[in-house]
Amino acid sequence: MCDTIFYPILILDSRSEIEKAKEFQILHYNWGGDYRPNTYGRMGVLRDKGLAVRMTCEEIPPEAVCHTNNGPVYQDSAMEFFFCLDSSRTGYFNFEINSAGAVLAQFGPDRAHREFLSGELLATCDCCVQVLEDSWQVDLFIPFSLIQEVQGKPGLTAGDRITCNFYKIRENPDQMHFASCFPIENPTPNFHLPQFFGNAVVVEAI
């Protein structure tokens, strides 16, 4: 666990305020590789509604073969958000998105024991992808109603804590890379290690 690292999750009154949130960088290429696109993002809590995440990768063109939700988007160029609301780590969510807007979303206690979120649940999220001239950007909104349906956890308010990590990945041998926001101390590539998630706390704007 990254006990000394924390990220402030700013409470927002609208999704348009996401640029007020603190920027994080995805800089840890834990398993080498020469391809290292600049990737960064921001996360906030939309008051009483859900989690809002914006991630940007300075990469053109981003490979996107998968166009189906819950397909192997990680074989394309993908950005990912994993988070856990339970300090006992009984389960965590993973959301993985490619530049075509295909989303892979699951919940479970570890890599081997995960269940895909249903199409109905995914439809309650809002995922918008833009491919720009010199980068591509993901805006992901995860409603508290989805979290409650899957995990029985209520919304987040000031002072609440979660653990999380953000990733940039491509498993395809062409430009293969595995990058994370918080470092992962493991000999082989594996993002499904919640013990290496970083700490984050919900805060009100000052």
JSON list of C-alpha atoms in Angstrom, two decimals:
[
{"chain": "A", "resi": 1, "resn": "MET", "atom": "CA", "xyz": [0.00, 0.00, 0.00]},
{"chain": "A", "resi": 2, "resn": "CYS", "atom": "CA", "xyz": [1.23, 3.52, -0.82]},
{"chain": "A", "resi": 3, "resn": "ASP", "atom": "CA", "xyz": [0.63, 4.74, 2.75]},
{"chain": "A", "resi": 4, "resn": "THR", "atom": "CA", "xyz": [2.36, 8.11, 2.34]},
{"chain": "A", "resi": 5, "resn": "ILE", "atom": "CA", "xyz": [0.88, 9.01, -1.04]},
{"chain": "A", "resi": 6, "resn": "PHE", "atom": "CA", "xyz": [-2.54, 10.63, -1.30]},
{"chain": "A", "resi": 7, "resn": "TYR", "atom": "CA", "xyz": [-4.58, 12.40, -3.93]},
{"chain": "A", "resi": 8, "resn": "PRO", "atom": "CA", "xyz": [-7.20, 15.05, -3.02]},
{"chain": "A", "resi": 9, "resn": "ILE", "atom": "CA", "xyz": [-10.54, 14.27, -4.72]},
{"chain": "A", "resi": 10, "resn": "LEU", "atom": "CA", "xyz": [-12.14, 17.69, -5.09]},
{"chain": "A", "resi": 11, "resn": "ILE", "atom": "CA", "xyz": [-15.91, 17.99, -4.63]},
{"chain": "A", "resi": 12, "resn": "LEU", "atom": "CA", "xyz": [-17.39, 19.55, -7.79]},
{"chain": "A", "resi": 13, "resn": "ASP", "atom": "CA", "xyz": [-20.76, 21.19, -8.35]},
{"chain": "A", "resi": 14, "resn": "SER", "atom": "CA", "xyz": [-20.69, 20.37, -12.07]},
{"chain": "A", "resi": 15, "resn": "ARG", "atom": "CA", "xyz": [-18.62, 18.20, -14.40]},
{"chain": "A", "resi": 16, "resn": "SER", "atom": "CA", "xyz": [-17.41, 21.33, -16.16]},
{"chain": "A", "resi": 17, "resn": "GLU", "atom": "CA", "xyz": [-15.35, 22.08, -13.02]},
{"chain": "A", "resi": 18, "resn": "ILE", "atom": "CA", "xyz": [-13.08, 19.04, -13.52]},
{"chain": "A", "resi": 19, "resn": "GLU", "atom": "CA", "xyz": [-10.16, 21.30, -14.52]},
{"chain": "A", "resi": 20, "resn": "LYS", "atom": "CA", "xyz": [-10.16, 22.64, -10.93]},
{"chain": "A", "resi": 21, "resn": "ALA", "atom": "CA", "xyz": [-9.17, 19.18, -9.66]},
{"chain": "A", "resi": 22, "resn": "LYS", "atom": "CA", "xyz": [-5.53, 18.36, -8.98]},
{"chain": "A", "resi": 23, "resn": "GLU", "atom": "CA", "xyz": [-3.65, 16.86, -11.90]},
{"chain": "A", "resi": 24, "resn": "PHE", "atom": "CA", "xyz": [-2.06, 13.42, -11.53]},
{"chain": "A", "resi": 25, "resn": "GLN", "atom": "CA", "xyz": [0.66, 11.98, -13.77]},
{"chain": "A", "resi": 26, "resn": "ILE", "atom": "CA", "xyz": [1.00, 8.42, -15.04]},
{"chain": "A", "resi": 27, "resn": "LEU", "atom": "CA", "xyz": [4.78, 8.19, -14.96]},
{"chain": "A", "resi": 28, "resn": "HIS", "atom": "CA", "xyz": [5.70, 4.80, -13.51]},
{"chain": "A", "resi": 29, "resn": "TYR", "atom": "CA", "xyz": [6.67, 2.38, -16.28]},
{"chain": "A", "resi": 30, "resn": "ASN", "atom": "CA", "xyz": [7.07, -0.45, -13.83]},
{"chain": "A", "resi": 31, "resn": "TRP", "atom": "CA", "xyz": [8.12, -3.04, -16.41]},
{"chain": "A", "resi": 32, "resn": "GLY", "atom": "CA", "xyz": [10.38, -1.10, -18.76]},
{"chain": "A", "resi": 33, "resn": "GLY", "atom": "CA", "xyz": [9.75, -0.49, -22.43]},
{"chain": "A", "resi": 34, "resn": "ASP", "atom": "CA", "xyz": [10.75, 2.39, -24.67]},
{"chain": "A", "resi": 35, "resn": "TYR", "atom": "CA", "xyz": [7.27, 3.60, -25.64]},
{"chain": "A", "resi": 36, "resn": "ARG", "atom": "CA", "xyz": [6.20, 6.11, -23.00]},
{"chain": "A", "resi": 37, "resn": "PRO", "atom": "CA", "xyz": [3.44, 8.50, -24.07]},
{"chain": "A", "resi": 38, "resn": "ASN", "atom": "CA", "xyz": [2.75, 11.45, -21.76]},
{"chain": "A", "resi": 39, "resn": "THR", "atom": "CA", "xyz": [-0.43, 10.60, -19.83]},
{"chain": "A", "resi": 40, "resn": "TYR", "atom": "CA", "xyz": [-2.17, 12.55, -17.06]},
{"chain": "A", "resi": 41, "resn": "GLY", "atom": "CA", "xyz": [-5.58, 13.26, -15.59]},
{"chain": "A", "resi": 42, "resn": "ARG", "atom": "CA", "xyz": [-7.85, 14.66, -12.89]},
{"chain": "A", "resi": 43, "resn": "MET", "atom": "CA", "xyz": [-10.51, 13.18, -10.60]},
{"chain": "A", "resi": 44, "resn": "GLY", "atom": "CA", "xyz": [-13.36, 14.76, -8.66]},
{"chain": "A", "resi": 45, "resn": "VAL", "atom": "CA", "xyz": [-16.60, 13.90, -6.89]},
{"chain": "A", "resi": 46, "resn": "LEU", "atom": "CA", "xyz": [-19.69, 15.42, -8.47]},
{"chain": "A", "resi": 47, "resn": "ARG", "atom": "CA", "xyz": [-21.62, 16.38, -5.37]},
{"chain": "A", "resi": 48, "resn": "ASP", "atom": "CA", "xyz": [-24.20, 13.72, -4.41]},
{"chain": "A", "resi": 49, "resn": "LYS", "atom": "CA", "xyz": [-23.97, 12.13, -7.86]},
{"chain": "A", "resi": 50, "resn": "GLY", "atom": "CA", "xyz": [-20.77, 10.20, -8.58]},
{"chain": "A", "resi": 51, "resn": "LEU", "atom": "CA", "xyz": [-17.10, 10.07, -9.53]},
{"chain": "A", "resi": 52, "resn": "ALA", "atom": "CA", "xyz": [-15.78, 12.09, -12.46]},
{"chain": "A", "resi": 53, "resn": "VAL", "atom": "CA", "xyz": [-12.44, 11.24, -14.09]},
{"chain": "A", "resi": 54, "resn": "ARG", "atom": "CA", "xyz": [-10.68, 12.91, -17.02]},
{"chain": "A", "resi": 55, "resn": "MET", "atom": "CA", "xyz": [-7.60, 11.27, -18.52]},
{"chain": "A", "resi": 56, "resn": "THR", "atom": "CA", "xyz": [-5.48, 12.53, -21.43]},
{"chain": "A", "resi": 57, "resn": "CYS", "atom": "CA", "xyz": [-2.76, 10.79, -23.43]},
{"chain": "A", "resi": 58, "resn": "GLU", "atom": "CA", "xyz": [-0.50, 12.63, -25.87]},
{"chain": "A", "resi": 59, "resn": "GLU", "atom": "CA", "xyz": [-0.57, 9.85, -28.43]},
{"chain": "A", "resi": 60, "resn": "ILE", "atom": "CA", "xyz": [-1.62, 9.91, -32.08]},
{"chain": "A", "resi": 61, "resn": "PRO", "atom": "CA", "xyz": [-2.99, 7.78, -33.55]},
{"chain": "A", "resi": 62, "resn": "PRO", "atom": "CA", "xyz": [-4.30, 5.65, -30.65]},
{"chain": "A", "resi": 63, "resn": "GLU", "atom": "CA", "xyz": [-4.92, 2.09, -31.81]},
{"chain": "A", "resi": 64, "resn": "ALA", "atom": "CA", "xyz": [-8.56, 1.01, -31.40]},
{"chain": "A", "resi": 65, "resn": "VAL", "atom": "CA", "xyz": [-9.65, -2.33, -32.84]},
{"chain": "A", "resi": 66, "resn": "CYS", "atom": "CA", "xyz": [-12.16, -3.26, -30.12]},
{"chain": "A", "resi": 67, "resn": "HIS", "atom": "CA", "xyz": [-15.55, -1.52, -30.50]},
{"chain": "A", "resi": 68, "resn": "THR", "atom": "CA", "xyz": [-17.54, -3.68, -28.07]},
{"chain": "A", "resi": 69, "resn": "ASN", "atom": "CA", "xyz": [-18.07, -3.00, -24.38]},
{"chain": "A", "resi": 70, "resn": "ASN", "atom": "CA", "xyz": [-16.39, -5.54, -22.09]},
{"chain": "A", "resi": 71, "resn": "GLY", "atom": "CA", "xyz": [-14.12, -6.59, -24.94]},
{"chain": "A", "resi": 72, "resn": "PRO", "atom": "CA", "xyz": [-10.27, -6.73, -24.79]},
{"chain": "A", "resi": 73, "resn": "VAL", "atom": "CA", "xyz": [-9.67, -2.97, -24.93]},
{"chain": "A", "resi": 74, "resn": "TYR", "atom": "CA", "xyz": [-6.31, -3.48, -23.13]},
{"chain": "A", "resi": 75, "resn": "GLN", "atom": "CA", "xyz": [-4.92, -4.97, -26.36]},
{"chain": "A", "resi": 76, "resn": "ASP", "atom": "CA", "xyz": [-5.52, -1.57, -27.95]},
{"chain": "A", "resi": 77, "resn": "SER", "atom": "CA", "xyz": [-4.17, 1.67, -26.55]},
{"chain": "A", "resi": 78, "resn": "ALA", "atom": "CA", "xyz": [-6.20, 2.11, -23.36]},
{"chain": "A", "resi": 79, "resn": "MET", "atom": "CA", "xyz": [-6.46, 4.29, -20.26]},
{"chain": "A", "resi": 80, "resn": "GLU", "atom": "CA", "xyz": [-7.73, 2.72, -17.06]},
{"chain": "A", "resi": 81, "resn": "PHE", "atom": "CA", "xyz": [-9.08, 3.62, -13.61]},
{"chain": "A", "resi": 82, "resn": "PHE", "atom": "CA", "xyz": [-9.15, 1.09, -10.75]},
{"chain": "A", "resi": 83, "resn": "PHE", "atom": "CA", "xyz": [-10.59, 1.99, -7.33]},
{"chain": "A", "resi": 84, "resn": "CYS", "atom": "CA", "xyz": [-11.59, 0.44, -4.03]},
{"chain": "A", "resi": 85, "resn": "LEU", "atom": "CA", "xyz": [-14.07, 1.95, -1.53]},
{"chain": "A", "resi": 86, "resn": "ASP", "atom": "CA", "xyz": [-13.59, -0.75, 1.10]},
{"chain": "A", "resi": 87, "resn": "SER", "atom": "CA", "xyz": [-10.58, -0.55, 3.42]},
{"chain": "A", "resi": 88, "resn": "SER", "atom": "CA", "xyz": [-10.74, -4.33, 3.89]},
{"chain": "A", "resi": 89, "resn": "ARG", "atom": "CA", "xyz": [-10.41, -4.69, 0.08]},
{"chain": "A", "resi": 90, "resn": "THR", "atom": "CA", "xyz": [-13.31, -7.11, -0.35]},
{"chain": "A", "resi": 91, "resn": "GLY", "atom": "CA", "xyz": [-13.57, -5.86, -3.92]},
{"chain": "A", "resi": 92, "resn": "TYR", "atom": "CA", "xyz": [-12.50, -3.15, -6.35]},
{"chain": "A", "resi": 93, "resn": "PHE", "atom": "CA", "xyz": [-13.74, -1.77, -9.66]},
{"chain": "A", "resi": 94, "resn": "ASN", "atom": "CA", "xyz": [-11.76, -1.55, -12.91]},
{"chain": "A", "resi": 95, "resn": "PHE", "atom": "CA", "xyz": [-12.78, 0.67, -15.83]},
{"chain": "A", "resi": 96, "resn": "GLU", "atom": "CA", "xyz": [-10.70, 0.35, -19.03]},
{"chain": "A", "resi": 97, "resn": "ILE", "atom": "CA", "xyz": [-11.39, 2.52, -22.09]},
{"chain": "A", "resi": 98, "resn": "ASN", "atom": "CA", "xyz": [-9.93, 2.74, -25.60]},
{"chain": "A", "resi": 99, "resn": "SER", "atom": "CA", "xyz": [-10.15, 5.63, -28.06]},
{"chain": "A", "resi": 100, "resn": "ALA", "atom": "CA", "xyz": [-13.20, 4.12, -29.77]},
{"chain": "A", "resi": 101, "resn": "GLY", "atom": "CA", "xyz": [-15.11, 4.58, -26.52]},
{"chain": "A", "resi": 102, "resn": "ALA", "atom": "CA", "xyz": [-15.36, 0.85, -25.74]},
{"chain": "A", "resi": 103, "resn": "VAL", "atom": "CA", "xyz": [-15.43, 0.25, -21.96]},
{"chain": "A", "resi": 104, "resn": "LEU", "atom": "CA", "xyz": [-14.40, -2.86, -20.05]},
{"chain": "A", "resi": 105, "resn": "ALA", "atom": "CA", "xyz": [-15.74, -2.71, -16.48]},
{"chain": "A", "resi": 106, "resn": "GLN", "atom": "CA", "xyz": [-15.57, -5.32, -13.73]},
{"chain": "A", "resi": 107, "resn": "PHE", "atom": "CA", "xyz": [-15.79, -5.80, -9.98]},
{"chain": "A", "resi": 108, "resn": "GLY", "atom": "CA", "xyz": [-14.18, -8.42, -7.77]},
{"chain": "A", "resi": 109, "resn": "PRO", "atom": "CA", "xyz": [-11.62, -9.13, -5.04]},
{"chain": "A", "resi": 110, "resn": "ASP", "atom": "CA", "xyz": [-8.65, -9.96, -7.30]},
{"chain": "A", "resi": 111, "resn": "ARG", "atom": "CA", "xyz": [-7.60, -10.59, -10.90]},
{"chain": "A", "resi": 112, "resn": "ALA", "atom": "CA", "xyz": [-8.86, -14.17, -10.99]},
{"chain": "A", "resi": 113, "resn": "HIS", "atom": "CA", "xyz": [-12.28, -13.53, -9.47]},
{"chain": "A", "resi": 114, "resn": "ARG", "atom": "CA", "xyz": [-14.00, -10.71, -11.34]},
{"chain": "A", "resi": 115, "resn": "GLU", "atom": "CA", "xyz": [-17.44, -10.19, -12.81]},
{"chain": "A", "resi": 116, "resn": "PHE", "atom": "CA", "xyz": [-18.27, -7.93, -15.74]},
{"chain": "A", "resi": 117, "resn": "LEU", "atom": "CA", "xyz": [-20.69, -5.12, -15.08]},
{"chain": "A", "resi": 118, "resn": "SER", "atom": "CA", "xyz": [-23.89, -5.65, -17.02]},
{"chain": "A", "resi": 119, "resn": "GLY", "atom": "CA", "xyz": [-24.86, -3.60, -20.05]},
{"chain": "A", "resi": 120, "resn": "GLU", "atom": "CA", "xyz": [-27.63, -2.05, -17.98]},
{"chain": "A", "resi": 121, "resn": "LEU", "atom": "CA", "xyz": [-25.17, -0.85, -15.34]},
{"chain": "A", "resi": 122, "resn": "LEU", "atom": "CA", "xyz": [-22.70, 0.40, -17.93]},
{"chain": "A", "resi": 123, "resn": "ALA", "atom": "CA", "xyz": [-25.52, 2.42, -19.50]},
{"chain": "A", "resi": 124, "resn": "THR", "atom": "CA", "xyz": [-25.80, 4.42, -16.26]},
{"chain": "A", "resi": 125, "resn": "CYS", "atom": "CA", "xyz": [-22.22, 5.65, -16.75]},
{"chain": "A", "resi": 126, "resn": "ASP", "atom": "CA", "xyz": [-21.26, 8.42, -19.12]},
{"chain": "A", "resi": 127, "resn": "CYS", "atom": "CA", "xyz": [-18.06, 7.86, -21.08]},
{"chain": "A", "resi": 128, "resn": "CYS", "atom": "CA", "xyz": [-17.02, 10.42, -23.68]},
{"chain": "A", "resi": 129, "resn": "VAL", "atom": "CA", "xyz": [-13.85, 10.03, -25.76]},
{"chain": "A", "resi": 130, "resn": "GLN", "atom": "CA", "xyz": [-12.32, 12.74, -27.94]},
{"chain": "A", "resi": 131, "resn": "VAL", "atom": "CA", "xyz": [-9.48, 12.16, -30.39]},
{"chain": "A", "resi": 132, "resn": "LEU", "atom": "CA", "xyz": [-7.75, 15.51, -30.81]},
{"chain": "A", "resi": 133, "resn": "GLU", "atom": "CA", "xyz": [-4.98, 16.71, -33.09]},
{"chain": "A", "resi": 134, "resn": "ASP", "atom": "CA", "xyz": [-2.15, 15.71, -30.76]},
{"chain": "A", "resi": 135, "resn": "SER", "atom": "CA", "xyz": [-3.82, 13.62, -28.02]},
{"chain": "A", "resi": 136, "resn": "TRP", "atom": "CA", "xyz": [-6.91, 11.70, -26.97]},
{"chain": "A", "resi": 137, "resn": "GLN", "atom": "CA", "xyz": [-9.05, 12.27, -23.91]},
{"chain": "A", "resi": 138, "resn": "VAL", "atom": "CA", "xyz": [-11.47, 10.22, -21.82]},
{"chain": "A", "resi": 139, "resn": "ASP", "atom": "CA", "xyz": [-14.18, 11.75, -19.62]},
{"chain": "A", "resi": 140, "resn": "LEU", "atom": "CA", "xyz": [-15.73, 9.07, -17.41]},
{"chain": "A", "resi": 141, "resn": "PHE", "atom": "CA", "xyz": [-18.59, 9.55, -14.97]},
{"chain": "A", "resi": 142, "resn": "ILE", "atom": "CA", "xyz": [-19.45, 6.68, -12.57]},
{"chain": "A", "resi": 143, "resn": "PRO", "atom": "CA", "xyz": [-22.70, 7.30, -10.68]},
{"chain": "A", "resi": 144, "resn": "PHE", "atom": "CA", "xyz": [-22.99, 6.43, -7.00]},
{"chain": "A", "resi": 145, "resn": "SER", "atom": "CA", "xyz": [-26.11, 4.44, -7.93]},
{"chain": "A", "resi": 146, "resn": "LEU", "atom": "CA", "xyz": [-23.88, 1.97, -9.83]},
{"chain": "A", "resi": 147, "resn": "ILE", "atom": "CA", "xyz": [-21.50, 1.62, -6.88]},
{"chain": "A", "resi": 148, "resn": "GLN", "atom": "CA", "xyz": [-24.43, 1.04, -4.52]},
{"chain": "A", "resi": 149, "resn": "GLU", "atom": "CA", "xyz": [-25.97, -1.55, -6.84]},
{"chain": "A", "resi": 150, "resn": "VAL", "atom": "CA", "xyz": [-22.72, -3.53, -7.11]},
{"chain": "A", "resi": 151, "resn": "GLN", "atom": "CA", "xyz": [-21.14, -3.06, -3.69]},
{"chain": "A", "resi": 152, "resn": "GLY", "atom": "CA", "xyz": [-23.86, -1.63, -1.45]},
{"chain": "A", "resi": 153, "resn": "LYS", "atom": "CA", "xyz": [-21.73, 1.42, -0.67]},
{"chain": "A", "resi": 154, "resn": "PRO", "atom": "CA", "xyz": [-23.27, 4.90, -0.43]},
{"chain": "A", "resi": 155, "resn": "GLY", "atom": "CA", "xyz": [-21.86, 8.06, -2.02]},
{"chain": "A", "resi": 156, "resn": "LEU", "atom": "CA", "xyz": [-18.71, 9.90, -1.04]},
{"chain": "A", "resi": 157, "resn": "THR", "atom": "CA", "xyz": [-18.58, 13.07, 1.06]},
{"chain": "A", "resi": 158, "resn": "ALA", "atom": "CA", "xyz": [-15.78, 15.27, 2.44]},
{"chain": "A", "resi": 159, "resn": "GLY", "atom": "CA", "xyz": [-13.31, 13.28, 4.53]},
{"chain": "A", "resi": 160, "resn": "ASP", "atom": "CA", "xyz": [-14.11, 9.90, 2.93]},
{"chain": "A", "resi": 161, "resn": "ARG", "atom": "CA", "xyz": [-11.15, 7.90, 1.67]},
{"chain": "A", "resi": 162, "resn": "ILE", "atom": "CA", "xyz": [-10.67, 5.49, -1.20]},
{"chain": "A", "resi": 163, "resn": "THR", "atom": "CA", "xyz": [-7.69, 3.75, -2.77]},
{"chain": "A", "resi": 164, "resn": "CYS", "atom": "CA", "xyz": [-7.09, 3.87, -6.50]},
{"chain": "A", "resi": 165, "resn": "ASN", "atom": "CA", "xyz": [-4.65, 3.77, -9.39]},
{"chain": "A", "resi": 166, "resn": "PHE", "atom": "CA", "xyz": [-4.66, 5.06, -12.96]},
{"chain": "A", "resi": 167, "resn": "TYR", "atom": "CA", "xyz": [-3.03, 3.29, -15.88]},
{"chain": "A", "resi": 168, "resn": "LYS", "atom": "CA", "xyz": [-1.93, 3.57, -19.51]},
{"chain": "A", "resi": 169, "resn": "ILE", "atom": "CA", "xyz": [-1.57, 0.24, -21.26]},
{"chain": "A", "resi": 170, "resn": "ARG", "atom": "CA", "xyz": [-1.26, -1.70, -24.46]},
{"chain": "A", "resi": 171, "resn": "GLU", "atom": "CA", "xyz": [-0.74, -5.46, -24.23]},
{"chain": "A", "resi": 172, "resn": "ASN", "atom": "CA", "xyz": [-0.34, -5.92, -27.98]},
{"chain": "A", "resi": 173, "resn": "PRO", "atom": "CA", "xyz": [3.37, -6.52, -28.79]},
{"chain": "A", "resi": 174, "resn": "ASP", "atom": "CA", "xyz": [3.29, -3.46, -31.08]},
{"chain": "A", "resi": 175, "resn": "GLN", "atom": "CA", "xyz": [4.18, -0.60, -28.70]},
{"chain": "A", "resi": 176, "resn": "MET", "atom": "CA", "xyz": [3.51, -2.73, -25.60]},
{"chain": "A", "resi": 177, "resn": "HIS", "atom": "CA", "xyz": [3.62, -0.67, -22.39]},
{"chain": "A", "resi": 178, "resn": "PHE", "atom": "CA", "xyz": [2.35, -0.72, -18.80]},
{"chain": "A", "resi": 179, "resn": "ALA", "atom": "CA", "xyz": [2.30, 2.60, -16.92]},
{"chain": "A", "resi": 180, "resn": "SER", "atom": "CA", "xyz": [0.75, 3.55, -13.58]},
{"chain": "A", "resi": 181, "resn": "CYS", "atom": "CA", "xyz": [0.18, 6.65, -11.49]},
{"chain": "A", "resi": 182, "resn": "PHE", "atom": "CA", "xyz": [1.26, 4.97, -8.25]},
{"chain": "A", "resi": 183, "resn": "PRO", "atom": "CA", "xyz": [4.23, 2.55, -8.44]},
{"chain": "A", "resi": 184, "resn": "ILE", "atom": "CA", "xyz": [3.71, -1.22, -8.46]},
{"chain": "A", "resi": 185, "resn": "GLU", "atom": "CA", "xyz": [6.40, -3.44, -6.96]},
{"chain": "A", "resi": 186, "resn": "ASN", "atom": "CA", "xyz": [5.82, -6.71, -8.79]},
{"chain": "A", "resi": 187, "resn": "PRO", "atom": "CA", "xyz": [8.21, -8.67, -11.04]},
{"chain": "A", "resi": 188, "resn": "THR", "atom": "CA", "xyz": [5.69, -9.14, -13.87]},
{"chain": "A", "resi": 189, "resn": "PRO", "atom": "CA", "xyz": [3.03, -6.83, -15.35]},
{"chain": "A", "resi": 190, "resn": "ASN", "atom": "CA", "xyz": [-0.11, -6.85, -13.20]},
{"chain": "A", "resi": 191, "resn": "PHE", "atom": "CA", "xyz": [-2.40, -3.89, -12.52]},
{"chain": "A", "resi": 192, "resn": "HIS", "atom": "CA", "xyz": [-4.74, -6.02, -10.38]},
{"chain": "A", "resi": 193, "resn": "LEU", "atom": "CA", "xyz": [-2.81, -5.53, -7.14]},
{"chain": "A", "resi": 194, "resn": "PRO", "atom": "CA", "xyz": [-4.89, -3.33, -4.81]},
{"chain": "A", "resi": 195, "resn": "GLN", "atom": "CA", "xyz": [-2.14, -3.40, -2.19]},
{"chain": "A", "resi": 196, "resn": "PHE", "atom": "CA", "xyz": [-0.35, -0.92, -4.46]},
{"chain": "A", "resi": 197, "resn": "PHE", "atom": "CA", "xyz": [-3.29, 1.42, -4.95]},
{"chain": "A", "resi": 198, "resn": "GLY", "atom": "CA", "xyz": [-2.62, 4.98, -3.76]},
{"chain": "A", "resi": 199, "resn": "ASN", "atom": "CA", "xyz": [-4.64, 6.76, -1.07]},
{"chain": "A", "resi": 200, "resn": "ALA", "atom": "CA", "xyz": [-7.16, 9.45, -2.01]},
{"chain": "A", "resi": 201, "resn": "VAL", "atom": "CA", "xyz": [-9.36, 11.63, 0.20]},
{"chain": "A", "resi": 202, "resn": "VAL", "atom": "CA", "xyz": [-12.47, 13.65, -0.69]},
{"chain": "A", "resi": 203, "resn": "VAL", "atom": "CA", "xyz": [-12.04, 17.37, -0.01]},
{"chain": "A", "resi": 204, "resn": "GLU", "atom": "CA", "xyz": [-14.11, 20.54, -0.35]},
{"chain": "A", "resi": 205, "resn": "ALA", "atom": "CA", "xyz": [-12.72, 23.42, -2.39]},
{"chain": "A", "resi": 206, "resn": "ILE", "atom": "CA", "xyz": [-10.92, 26.01, -0.24]}
]
